[in-house]
Tab-separated table of C-alpha atoms in Angstrom:
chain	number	residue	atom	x	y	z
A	1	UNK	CA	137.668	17.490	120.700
A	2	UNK	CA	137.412	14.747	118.200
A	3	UNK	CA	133.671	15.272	117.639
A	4	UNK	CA	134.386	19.593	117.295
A	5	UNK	CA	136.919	18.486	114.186
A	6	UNK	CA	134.516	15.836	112.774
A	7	UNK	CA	131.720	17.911	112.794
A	8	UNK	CA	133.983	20.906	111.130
A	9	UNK	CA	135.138	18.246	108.708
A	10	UNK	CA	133.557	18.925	105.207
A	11	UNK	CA	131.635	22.249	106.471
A	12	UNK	CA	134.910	24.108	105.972
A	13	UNK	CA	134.856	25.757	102.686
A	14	UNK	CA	137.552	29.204	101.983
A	15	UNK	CA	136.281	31.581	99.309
A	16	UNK	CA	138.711	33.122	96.884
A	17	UNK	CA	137.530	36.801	98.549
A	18	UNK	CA	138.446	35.137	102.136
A	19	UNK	CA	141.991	34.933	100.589
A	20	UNK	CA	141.901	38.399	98.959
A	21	UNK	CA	140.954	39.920	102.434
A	22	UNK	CA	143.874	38.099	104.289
A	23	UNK	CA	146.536	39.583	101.786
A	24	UNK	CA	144.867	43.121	101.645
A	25	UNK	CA	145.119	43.338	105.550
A	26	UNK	CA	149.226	41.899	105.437
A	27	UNK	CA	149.567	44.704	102.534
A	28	UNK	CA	148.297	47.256	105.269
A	29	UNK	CA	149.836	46.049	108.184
A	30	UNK	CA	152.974	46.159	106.367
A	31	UNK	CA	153.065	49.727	105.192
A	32	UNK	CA	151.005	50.817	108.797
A	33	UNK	CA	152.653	53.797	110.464
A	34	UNK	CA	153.712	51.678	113.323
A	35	UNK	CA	155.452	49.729	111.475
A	36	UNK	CA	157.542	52.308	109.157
A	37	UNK	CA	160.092	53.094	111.991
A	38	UNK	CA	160.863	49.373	112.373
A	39	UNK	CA	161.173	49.225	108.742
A	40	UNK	CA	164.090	52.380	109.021
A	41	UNK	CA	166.007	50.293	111.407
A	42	UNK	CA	166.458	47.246	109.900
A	43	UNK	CA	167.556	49.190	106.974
A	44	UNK	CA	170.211	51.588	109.373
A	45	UNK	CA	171.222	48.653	110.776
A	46	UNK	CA	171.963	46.792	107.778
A	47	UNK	CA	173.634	49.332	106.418
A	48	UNK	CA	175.567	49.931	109.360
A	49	UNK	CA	176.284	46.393	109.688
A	50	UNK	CA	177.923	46.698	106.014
A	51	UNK	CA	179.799	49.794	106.786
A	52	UNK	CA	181.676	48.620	109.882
């Protein structure tokens, strides 16, 4: 495993747009339509957790 991680050492070089495409697929994963529902019941919750 040594030699995998000393080979990769130095080869391993993250472009700006590799960073850009990592934050444009959290932005729609967040606002997905599987994840909207979730997203209403933290918020009832929360609320209800205020409320009682």
């Amino acid at each position: 495993m040594n030699t995998i991680y000393d080979q990769l050492d130095g080869n391993w070089a993250v472009s700006p747009f590799s960073y850009l495409l990592v934050l444009l697929g959290g932005i729609l994963s967040a606002v997905s339509i599987c994840y909207v529902p979730i997203l209403v019941m933290f918020m009832f919750s929360g609320y209800m957790g205020k409320h009682a």
